[in-house]
CSV table of C-alpha atoms in Angstrom, one decimal:
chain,number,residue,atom,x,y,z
A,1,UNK,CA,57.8,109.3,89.0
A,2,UNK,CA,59.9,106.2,90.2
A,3,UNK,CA,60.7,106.0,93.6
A,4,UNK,CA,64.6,106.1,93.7
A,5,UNK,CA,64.6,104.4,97.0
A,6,UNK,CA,63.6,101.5,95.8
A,7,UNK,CA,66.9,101.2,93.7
A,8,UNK,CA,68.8,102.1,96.2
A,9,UNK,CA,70.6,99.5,98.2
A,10,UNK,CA,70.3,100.2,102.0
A,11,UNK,CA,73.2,101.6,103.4
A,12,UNK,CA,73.2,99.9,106.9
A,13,UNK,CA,72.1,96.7,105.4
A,14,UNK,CA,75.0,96.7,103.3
A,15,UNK,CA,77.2,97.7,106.0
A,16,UNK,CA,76.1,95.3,108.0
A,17,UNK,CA,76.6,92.1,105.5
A,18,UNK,CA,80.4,93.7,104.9
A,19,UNK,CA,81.3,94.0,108.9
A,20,UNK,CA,80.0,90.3,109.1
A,21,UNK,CA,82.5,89.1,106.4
A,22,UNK,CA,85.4,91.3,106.9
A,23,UNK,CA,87.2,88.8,109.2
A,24,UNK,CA,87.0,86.1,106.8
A,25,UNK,CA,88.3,88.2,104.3
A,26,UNK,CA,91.3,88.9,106.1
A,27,UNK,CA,91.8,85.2,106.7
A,28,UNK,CA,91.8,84.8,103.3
A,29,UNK,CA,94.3,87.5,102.7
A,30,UNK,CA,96.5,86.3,104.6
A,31,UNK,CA,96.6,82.8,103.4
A,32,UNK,CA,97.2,84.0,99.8
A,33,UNK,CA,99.7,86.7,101.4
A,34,UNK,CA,101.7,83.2,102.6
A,35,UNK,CA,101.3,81.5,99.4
A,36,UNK,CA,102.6,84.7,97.7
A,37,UNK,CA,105.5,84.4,99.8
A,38,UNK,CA,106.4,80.7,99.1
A,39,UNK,CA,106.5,81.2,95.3
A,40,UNK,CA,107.2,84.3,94.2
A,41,UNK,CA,111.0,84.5,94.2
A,42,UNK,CA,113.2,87.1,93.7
A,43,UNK,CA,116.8,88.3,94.3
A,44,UNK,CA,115.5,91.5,95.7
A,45,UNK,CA,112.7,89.9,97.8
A,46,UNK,CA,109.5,92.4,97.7
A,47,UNK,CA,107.6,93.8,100.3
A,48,UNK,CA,103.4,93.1,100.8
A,49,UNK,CA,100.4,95.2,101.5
A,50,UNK,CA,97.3,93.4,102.2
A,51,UNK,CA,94.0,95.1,102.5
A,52,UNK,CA,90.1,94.8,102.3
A,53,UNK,CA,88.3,97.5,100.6
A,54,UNK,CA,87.3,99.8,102.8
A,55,UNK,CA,83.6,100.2,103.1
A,56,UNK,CA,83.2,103.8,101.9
A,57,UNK,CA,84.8,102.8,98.4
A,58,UNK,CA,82.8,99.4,98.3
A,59,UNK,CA,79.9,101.1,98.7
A,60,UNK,CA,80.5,103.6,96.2
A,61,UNK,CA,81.3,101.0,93.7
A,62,UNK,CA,78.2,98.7,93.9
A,63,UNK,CA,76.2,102.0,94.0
A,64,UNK,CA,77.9,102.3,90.7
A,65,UNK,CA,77.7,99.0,88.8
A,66,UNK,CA,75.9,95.9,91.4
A,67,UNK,CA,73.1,98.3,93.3
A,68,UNK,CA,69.7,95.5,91.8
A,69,UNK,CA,72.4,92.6,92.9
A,70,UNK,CA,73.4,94.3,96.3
A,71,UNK,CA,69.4,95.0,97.2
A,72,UNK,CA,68.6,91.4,96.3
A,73,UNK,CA,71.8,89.5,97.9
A,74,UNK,CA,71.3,88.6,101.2
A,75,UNK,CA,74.7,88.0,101.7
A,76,UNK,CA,77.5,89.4,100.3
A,77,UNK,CA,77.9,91.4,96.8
A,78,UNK,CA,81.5,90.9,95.8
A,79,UNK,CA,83.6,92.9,93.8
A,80,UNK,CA,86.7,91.7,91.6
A,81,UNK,CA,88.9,94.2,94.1
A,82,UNK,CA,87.3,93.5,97.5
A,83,UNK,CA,90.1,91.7,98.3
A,84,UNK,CA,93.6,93.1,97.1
A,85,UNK,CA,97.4,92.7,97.8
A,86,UNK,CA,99.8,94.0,96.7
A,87,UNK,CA,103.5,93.3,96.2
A,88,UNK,CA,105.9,96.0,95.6
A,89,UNK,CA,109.4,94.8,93.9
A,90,UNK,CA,112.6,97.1,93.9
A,91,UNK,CA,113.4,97.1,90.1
A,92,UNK,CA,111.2,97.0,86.7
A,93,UNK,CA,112.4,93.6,85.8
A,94,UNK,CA,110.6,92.5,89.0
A,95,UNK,CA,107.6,93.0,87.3
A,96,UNK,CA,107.5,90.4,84.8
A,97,UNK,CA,109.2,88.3,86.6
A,98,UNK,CA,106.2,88.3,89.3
A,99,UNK,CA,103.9,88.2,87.0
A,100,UNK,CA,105.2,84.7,85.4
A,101,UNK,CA,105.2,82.9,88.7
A,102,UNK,CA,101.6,84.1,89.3
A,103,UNK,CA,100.6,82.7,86.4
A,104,UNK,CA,102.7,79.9,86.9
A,105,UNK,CA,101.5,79.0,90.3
A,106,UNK,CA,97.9,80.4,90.6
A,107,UNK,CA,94.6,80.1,89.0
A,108,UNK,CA,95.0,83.5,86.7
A,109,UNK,CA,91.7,85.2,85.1
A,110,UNK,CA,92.4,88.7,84.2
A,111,UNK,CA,96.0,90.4,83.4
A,112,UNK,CA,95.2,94.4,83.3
A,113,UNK,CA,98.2,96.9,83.0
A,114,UNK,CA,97.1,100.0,84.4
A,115,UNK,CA,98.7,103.6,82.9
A,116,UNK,CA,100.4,101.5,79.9
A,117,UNK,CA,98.6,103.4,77.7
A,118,UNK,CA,99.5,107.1,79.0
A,119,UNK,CA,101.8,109.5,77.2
A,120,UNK,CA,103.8,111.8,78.7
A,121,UNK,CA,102.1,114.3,79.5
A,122,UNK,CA,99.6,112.3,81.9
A,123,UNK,CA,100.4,111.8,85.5
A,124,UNK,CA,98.3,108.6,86.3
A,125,UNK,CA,100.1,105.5,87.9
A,126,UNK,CA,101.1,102.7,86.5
A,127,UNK,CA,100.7,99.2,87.8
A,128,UNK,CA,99.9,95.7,87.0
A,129,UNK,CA,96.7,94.1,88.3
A,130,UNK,CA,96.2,90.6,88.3
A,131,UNK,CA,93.1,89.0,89.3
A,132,UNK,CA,93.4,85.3,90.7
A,133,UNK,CA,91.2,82.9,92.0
A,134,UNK,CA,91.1,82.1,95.8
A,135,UNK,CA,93.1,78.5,96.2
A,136,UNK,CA,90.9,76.1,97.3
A,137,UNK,CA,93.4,75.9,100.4
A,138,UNK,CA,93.6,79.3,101.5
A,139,UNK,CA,89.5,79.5,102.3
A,140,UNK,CA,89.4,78.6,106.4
A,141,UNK,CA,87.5,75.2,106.4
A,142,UNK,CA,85.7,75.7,109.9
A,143,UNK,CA,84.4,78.8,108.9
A,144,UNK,CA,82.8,78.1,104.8
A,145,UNK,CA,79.6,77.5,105.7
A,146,UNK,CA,79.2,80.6,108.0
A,147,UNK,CA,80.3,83.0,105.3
A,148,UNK,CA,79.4,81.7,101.5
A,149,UNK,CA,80.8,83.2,98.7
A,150,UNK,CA,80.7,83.1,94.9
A,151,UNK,CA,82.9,79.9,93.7
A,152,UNK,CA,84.2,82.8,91.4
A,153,UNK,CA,85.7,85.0,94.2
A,154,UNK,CA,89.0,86.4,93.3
A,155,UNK,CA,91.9,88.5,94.8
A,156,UNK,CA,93.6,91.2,93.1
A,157,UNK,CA,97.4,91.2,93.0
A,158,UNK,CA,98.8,94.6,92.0
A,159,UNK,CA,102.3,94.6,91.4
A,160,UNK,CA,104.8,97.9,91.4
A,161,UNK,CA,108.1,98.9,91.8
A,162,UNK,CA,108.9,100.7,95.3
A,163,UNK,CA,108.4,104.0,92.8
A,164,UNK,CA,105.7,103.2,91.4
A,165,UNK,CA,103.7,102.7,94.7
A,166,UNK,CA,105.0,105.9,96.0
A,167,UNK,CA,103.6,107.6,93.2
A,168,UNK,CA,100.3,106.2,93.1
A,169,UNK,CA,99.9,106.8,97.4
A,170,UNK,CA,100.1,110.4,96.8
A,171,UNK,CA,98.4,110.3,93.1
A,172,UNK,CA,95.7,109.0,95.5
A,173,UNK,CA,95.5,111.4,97.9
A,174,UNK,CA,95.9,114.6,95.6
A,175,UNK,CA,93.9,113.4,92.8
A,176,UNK,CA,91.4,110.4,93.4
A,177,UNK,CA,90.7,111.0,96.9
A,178,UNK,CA,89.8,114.3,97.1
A,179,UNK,CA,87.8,114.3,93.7
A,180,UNK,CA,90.0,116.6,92.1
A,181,UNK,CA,91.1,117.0,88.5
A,182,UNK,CA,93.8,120.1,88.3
A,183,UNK,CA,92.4,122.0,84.9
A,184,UNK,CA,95.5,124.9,85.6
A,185,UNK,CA,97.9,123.7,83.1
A,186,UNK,CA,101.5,124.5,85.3
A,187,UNK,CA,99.5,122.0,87.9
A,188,UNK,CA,99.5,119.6,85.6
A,189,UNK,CA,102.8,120.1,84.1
A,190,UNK,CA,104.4,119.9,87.9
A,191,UNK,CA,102.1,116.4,88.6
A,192,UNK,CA,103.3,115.1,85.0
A,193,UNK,CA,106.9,116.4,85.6
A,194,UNK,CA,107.0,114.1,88.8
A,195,UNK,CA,105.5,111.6,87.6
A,196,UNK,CA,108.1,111.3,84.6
A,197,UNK,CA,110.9,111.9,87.4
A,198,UNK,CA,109.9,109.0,89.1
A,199,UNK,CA,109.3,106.9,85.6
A,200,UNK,CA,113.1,108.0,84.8
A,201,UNK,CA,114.5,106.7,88.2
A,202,UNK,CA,113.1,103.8,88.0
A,203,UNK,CA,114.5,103.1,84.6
A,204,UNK,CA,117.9,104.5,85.5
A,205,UNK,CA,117.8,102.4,88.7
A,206,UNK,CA,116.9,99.0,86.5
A,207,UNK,CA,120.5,100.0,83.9
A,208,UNK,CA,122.0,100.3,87.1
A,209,UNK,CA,121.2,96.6,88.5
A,210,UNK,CA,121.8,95.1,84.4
A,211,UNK,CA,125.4,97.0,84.8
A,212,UNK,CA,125.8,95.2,88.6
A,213,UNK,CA,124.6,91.8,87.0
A,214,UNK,CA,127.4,92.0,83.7
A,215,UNK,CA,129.8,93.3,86.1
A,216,UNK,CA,129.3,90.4,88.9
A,217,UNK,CA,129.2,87.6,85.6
A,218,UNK,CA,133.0,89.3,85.0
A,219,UNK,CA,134.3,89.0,88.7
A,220,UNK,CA,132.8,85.4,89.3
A,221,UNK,CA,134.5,84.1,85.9
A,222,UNK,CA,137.8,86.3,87.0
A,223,UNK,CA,137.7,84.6,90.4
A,224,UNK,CA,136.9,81.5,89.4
A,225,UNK,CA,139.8,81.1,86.8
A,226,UNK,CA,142.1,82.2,89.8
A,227,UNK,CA,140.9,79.6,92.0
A,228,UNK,CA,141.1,76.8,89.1
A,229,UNK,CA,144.5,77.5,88.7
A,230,UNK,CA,145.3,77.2,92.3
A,231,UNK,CA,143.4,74.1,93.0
A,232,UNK,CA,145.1,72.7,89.9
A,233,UNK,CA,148.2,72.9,92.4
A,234,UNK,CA,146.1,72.6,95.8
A,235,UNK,CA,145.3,68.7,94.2
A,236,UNK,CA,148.3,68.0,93.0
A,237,UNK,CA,149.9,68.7,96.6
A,238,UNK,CA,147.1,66.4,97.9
A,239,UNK,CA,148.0,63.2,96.3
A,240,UNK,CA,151.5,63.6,96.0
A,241,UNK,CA,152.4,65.2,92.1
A,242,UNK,CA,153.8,68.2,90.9
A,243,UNK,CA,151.8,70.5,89.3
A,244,UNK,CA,152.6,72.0,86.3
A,245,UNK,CA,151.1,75.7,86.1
A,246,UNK,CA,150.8,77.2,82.5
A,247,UNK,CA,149.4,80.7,81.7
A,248,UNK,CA,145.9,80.6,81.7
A,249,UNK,CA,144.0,79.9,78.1
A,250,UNK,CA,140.8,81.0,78.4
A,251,UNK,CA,137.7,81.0,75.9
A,252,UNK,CA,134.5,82.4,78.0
A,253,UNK,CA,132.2,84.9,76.1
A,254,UNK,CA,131.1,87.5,78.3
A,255,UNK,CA,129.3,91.3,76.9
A,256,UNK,CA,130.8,94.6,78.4
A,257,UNK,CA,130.5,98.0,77.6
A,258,UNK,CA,132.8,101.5,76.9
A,259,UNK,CA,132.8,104.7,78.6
A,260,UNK,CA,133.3,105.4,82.2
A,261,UNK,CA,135.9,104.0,84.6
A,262,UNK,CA,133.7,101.9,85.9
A,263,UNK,CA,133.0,100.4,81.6
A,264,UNK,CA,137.2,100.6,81.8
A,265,UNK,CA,136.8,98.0,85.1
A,266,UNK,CA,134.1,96.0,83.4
A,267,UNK,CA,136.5,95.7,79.8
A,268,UNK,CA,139.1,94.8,81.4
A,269,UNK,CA,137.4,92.0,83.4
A,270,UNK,CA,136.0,91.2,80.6
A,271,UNK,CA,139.3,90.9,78.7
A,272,UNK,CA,140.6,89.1,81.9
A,273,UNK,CA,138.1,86.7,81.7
A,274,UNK,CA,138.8,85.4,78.3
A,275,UNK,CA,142.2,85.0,78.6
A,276,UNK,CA,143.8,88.1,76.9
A,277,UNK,CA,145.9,89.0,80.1
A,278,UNK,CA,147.7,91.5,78.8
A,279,UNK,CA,145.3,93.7,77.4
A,280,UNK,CA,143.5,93.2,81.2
A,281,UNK,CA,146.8,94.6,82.9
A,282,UNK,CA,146.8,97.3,80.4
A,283,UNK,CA,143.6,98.6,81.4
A,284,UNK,CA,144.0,97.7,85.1
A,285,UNK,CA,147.0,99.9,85.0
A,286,UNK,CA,145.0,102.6,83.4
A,287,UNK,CA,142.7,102.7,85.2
A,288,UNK,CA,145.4,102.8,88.4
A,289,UNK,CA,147.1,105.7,86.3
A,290,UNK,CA,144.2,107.6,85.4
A,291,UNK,CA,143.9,111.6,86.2
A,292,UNK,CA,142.6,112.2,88.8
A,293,UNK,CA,143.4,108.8,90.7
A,294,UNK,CA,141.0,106.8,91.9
A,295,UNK,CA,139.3,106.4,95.4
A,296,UNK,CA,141.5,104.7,97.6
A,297,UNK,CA,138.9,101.3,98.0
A,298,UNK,CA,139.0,101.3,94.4
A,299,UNK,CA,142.5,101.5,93.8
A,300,UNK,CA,142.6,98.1,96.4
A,301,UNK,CA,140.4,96.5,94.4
A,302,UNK,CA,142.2,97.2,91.1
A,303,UNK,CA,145.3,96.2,92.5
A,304,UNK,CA,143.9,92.8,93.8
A,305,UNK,CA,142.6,92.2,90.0
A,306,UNK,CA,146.2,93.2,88.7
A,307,UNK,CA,147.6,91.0,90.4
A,308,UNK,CA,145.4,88.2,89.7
A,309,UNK,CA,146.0,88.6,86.1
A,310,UNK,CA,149.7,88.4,86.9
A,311,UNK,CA,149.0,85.1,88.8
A,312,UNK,CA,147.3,83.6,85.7
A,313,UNK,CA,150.4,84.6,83.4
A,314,UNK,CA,152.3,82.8,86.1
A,315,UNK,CA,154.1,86.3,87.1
A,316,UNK,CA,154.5,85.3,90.9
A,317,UNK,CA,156.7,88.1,91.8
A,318,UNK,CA,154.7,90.7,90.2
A,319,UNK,CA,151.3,89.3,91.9
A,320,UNK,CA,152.8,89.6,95.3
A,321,UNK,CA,153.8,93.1,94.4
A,322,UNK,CA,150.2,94.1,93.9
A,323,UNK,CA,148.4,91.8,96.5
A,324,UNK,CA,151.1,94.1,98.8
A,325,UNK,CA,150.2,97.5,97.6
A,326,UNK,CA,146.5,96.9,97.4
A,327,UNK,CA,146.8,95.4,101.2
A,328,UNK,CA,148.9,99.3,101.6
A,329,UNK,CA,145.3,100.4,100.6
A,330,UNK,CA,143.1,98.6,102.0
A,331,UNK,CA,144.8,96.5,105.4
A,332,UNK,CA,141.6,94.3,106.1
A,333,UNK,CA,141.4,92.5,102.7
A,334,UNK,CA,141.5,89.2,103.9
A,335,UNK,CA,140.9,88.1,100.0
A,336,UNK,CA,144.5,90.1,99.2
A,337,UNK,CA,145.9,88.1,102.0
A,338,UNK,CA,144.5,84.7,100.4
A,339,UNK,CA,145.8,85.5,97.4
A,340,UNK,CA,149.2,86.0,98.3
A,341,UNK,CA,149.0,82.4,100.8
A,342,UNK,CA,147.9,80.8,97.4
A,343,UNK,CA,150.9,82.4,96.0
A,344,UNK,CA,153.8,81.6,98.1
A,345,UNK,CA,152.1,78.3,98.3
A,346,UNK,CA,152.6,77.9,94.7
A,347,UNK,CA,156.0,78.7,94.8
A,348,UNK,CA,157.5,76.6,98.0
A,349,UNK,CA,157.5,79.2,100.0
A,350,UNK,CA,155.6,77.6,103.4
A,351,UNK,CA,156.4,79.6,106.2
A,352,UNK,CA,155.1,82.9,103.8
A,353,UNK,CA,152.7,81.3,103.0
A,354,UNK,CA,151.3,79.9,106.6
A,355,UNK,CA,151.8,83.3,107.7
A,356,UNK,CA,149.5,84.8,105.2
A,357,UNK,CA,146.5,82.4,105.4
A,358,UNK,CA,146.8,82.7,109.2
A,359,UNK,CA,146.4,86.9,109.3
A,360,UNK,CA,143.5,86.6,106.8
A,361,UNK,CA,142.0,83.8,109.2
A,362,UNK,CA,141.9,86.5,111.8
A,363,UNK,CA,140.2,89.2,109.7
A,364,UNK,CA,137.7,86.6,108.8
A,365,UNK,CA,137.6,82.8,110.0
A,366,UNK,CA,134.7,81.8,108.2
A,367,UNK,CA,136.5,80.7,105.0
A,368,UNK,CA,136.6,76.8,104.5
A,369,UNK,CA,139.0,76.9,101.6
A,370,UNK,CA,141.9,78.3,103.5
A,371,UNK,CA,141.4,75.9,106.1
A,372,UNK,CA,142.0,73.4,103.8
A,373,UNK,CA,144.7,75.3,101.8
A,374,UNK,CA,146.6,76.2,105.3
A,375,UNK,CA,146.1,72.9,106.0
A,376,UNK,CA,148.2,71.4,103.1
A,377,UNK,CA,150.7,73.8,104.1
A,378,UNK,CA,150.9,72.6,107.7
A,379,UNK,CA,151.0,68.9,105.9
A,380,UNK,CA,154.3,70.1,103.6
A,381,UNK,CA,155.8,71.4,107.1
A,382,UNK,CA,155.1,68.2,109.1
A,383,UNK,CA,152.6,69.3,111.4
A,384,UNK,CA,150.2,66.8,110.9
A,385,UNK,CA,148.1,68.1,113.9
A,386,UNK,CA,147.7,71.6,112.8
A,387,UNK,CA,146.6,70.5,109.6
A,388,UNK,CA,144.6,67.6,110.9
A,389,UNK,CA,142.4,70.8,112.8
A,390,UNK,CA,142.0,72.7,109.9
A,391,UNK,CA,140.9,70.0,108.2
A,392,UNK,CA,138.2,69.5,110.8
A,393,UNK,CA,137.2,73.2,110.8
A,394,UNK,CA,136.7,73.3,107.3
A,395,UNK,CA,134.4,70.3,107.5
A,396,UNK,CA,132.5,72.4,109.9
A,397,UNK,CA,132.5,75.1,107.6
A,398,UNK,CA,130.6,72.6,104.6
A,399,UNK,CA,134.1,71.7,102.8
A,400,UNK,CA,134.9,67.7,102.4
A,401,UNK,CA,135.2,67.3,99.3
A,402,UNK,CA,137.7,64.6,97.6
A,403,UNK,CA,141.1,66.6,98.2
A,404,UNK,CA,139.8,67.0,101.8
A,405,UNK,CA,138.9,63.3,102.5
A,406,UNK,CA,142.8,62.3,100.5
A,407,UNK,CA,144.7,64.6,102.8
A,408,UNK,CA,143.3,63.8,105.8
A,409,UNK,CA,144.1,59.9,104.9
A,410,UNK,CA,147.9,60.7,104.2
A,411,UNK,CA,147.4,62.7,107.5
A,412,UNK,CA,146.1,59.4,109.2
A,413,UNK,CA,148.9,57.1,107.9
A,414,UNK,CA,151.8,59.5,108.9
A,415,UNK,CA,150.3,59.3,112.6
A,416,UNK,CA,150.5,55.5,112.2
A,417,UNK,CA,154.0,55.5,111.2
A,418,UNK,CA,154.6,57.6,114.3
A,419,UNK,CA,152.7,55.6,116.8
């Protein structure tokens, strides 16, 4: 009979060889871990885990498939998953989007997507595992020679949503960990009934961020066709013309959806966006009429968009109006108080106007554009120092552009004459 110790890799001799290396590995780790870091870019930035196998597992595992290499080696046997890191992103679209600038920025070999396969009724995790070779750069040069490894030697990237990794922690413990398989069918019903839960949330959570996305694309065209319009006049005031404001003609496609108040908010954005004010103030006011009303932040907001849409159709009066009841709602809206500065700005109005740019300075005094905008108002009233400073503060602030620099000049020349 064949002695069985003789295929048997020593355990302390393995043991050994894997204490010896283990610091090395973890300055590898966390080399790659930085190089993760600088590429992989997200909005949501992820978190990392970083970890060497632990001993027992590695152990187990060349018992399994390496035990004629691991009594031969005299240094270390390596695994594909000795190394591993992993990086856990907050929404599924994450995941491919990781995944490309991996491949994109590292040495990719294998692309393996764990649980992809499963059907319902299976409570396994899911993840993406993606093994890449170590950059030349993240070995430690002064220590290469004391530790050699396989010109092969990879790191495994798993990649998961916050859900996913939750899941497969406790999917670890329960099931892996302790060896144990449930066979009593309502156990496994309950472990596939979470599992699906968490599945489900995470795709609710990802529709979630898509309707946050379509509905920020609506308020970033919305605002910026407000602030077009009023730079149109902002410039004109600058070099000396009169503007001429005509009702805004807009052509921007943009998807929305139907159903909820919040769809109502997002159609009539969307209708907002390409011009077709009146259906917008149709829907803002239904949505400001609507059974049961509103929260009260929402009913600010609603307003504000009201009466941007009246703005556009070059309804001063009625923009006002709403800029005043949605500051009734909501006091510290320093936007609302912006809105109505650009406003009475538009219509000659200087001393409203200086007042409202001032009171939205003190609820927030970061904002470069009202710097400028009060200053042009200061300019019309002929206090060329006051506007002189808040040209300077919204330089400060990272606005100079060409309206900025013309001002300032007239500014310059109207001390001249004075001197």
């Amino acid at each position: 009979m064949e002695d069985l110790t003789t295929q048997v890799p020593e355990r302390e001799a393995v043991y050994s060889r894997y204490e010896y290396y283990k610091p090395y590995l973890k300055k590898i780790l966390t080399a790659i871990e930085g190089k993760l870091k600088g590429v992989v870019k997200l909005s949501s930035m992820p978190t990392y885990k970083s970890r060497v196998k632990s001993f027992d597992s590695y152990y187990k595992k060349i018992l399994r498939q390496r035990p004629e290499e691991a009594i031969a080696n005299t240094h270390l046997t390596q695994l594909t998953d000795m190394m591993g890191i992993r990086i856990i992103c907050a929404f599924l679209e994450d995941l491919s989007e990781v995944e490309k600038q991996l491949v994109k920025n590292f040495d990719v070999r294998e692309i393996e997507r764990k649980g992809a396969d499963q059907n319902f009724r299976e409570f396994g995790y899911e993840s993406v595992h993606v093994l890449i070779a170590v950059p030349a750069d993240c070995y430690p040069e002064e220590d290469r020679e004391k530790y050699p490894l396989s010109p092969d030697t990879v790191c495994e990237i798993q990649i998961r949503t916050i859900l996913q990794d939750a899941w497969a922690e406790v999917e670890h413990e329960l099931v892996y960990k302790a060896d144990f398989s449930p066979v009593d069918l309502p156990l496994r019903r309950k472990l596939a009934s979470i599992n699906a839960s968490l599945t489900l949330s995470d795709i609710i959570f990802q529709e979630i961020r898509d309707y946050q996305k379509k509905m920020q694309s609506e308020l970033e065209h919305r605002r910026n066709s407000f602030y077009e319009k009023a730079d149109v006049f902002a410039h004109s005031m600058a070099v000396g013309g009169k503007a001429v404001l005509q009702p805004d003609q807009i052509n921007r496609p943009s998807p929305y959806v139907r159903g909820t108040l919040d769809d109502m908010l997002l159609e009539a954005l969307h209708a907002h966006n390409l011009g077709h004010l009146d259906e917008a103030i149709m829907i803002y006011t239904s949505i400001l009429n609507a059974d049961p009303k509103p929260p009260v932040p929402v009913i600010a907001v609603i307003l504000k968009h009201r009466g941007m849409a009246y703005f556009a159709q070059s309804c001063y009066q009625e923009a006002l109006c709403d800029f005043d009841e949605s500051l009734k709602n909501d006091p510290k809206s320093f936007k609302a108080l912006y809105y109505k500065g650009i406003v009475y700005s538009v219509l000659g109005e200087n001393d409203k106007a200086l007042i409202s740019f001032t009171k939205s300075l003190e609820l927030n005094e970061y904002q470069s554009h009202i710097r400028y905008r009060r200053a042009l108002v200061y300019y019309g009233m002929q206090k060329y120092k006051e506007a002189m400073d808040d040209l300077a503060s919204a330089k400060k602030l990272g606005l100079d552009d060409n309206d900025c620099k013309i001002l300032r000049n007239k500014i310059l020349k109207k001390f001249d004459m004075n001197m």
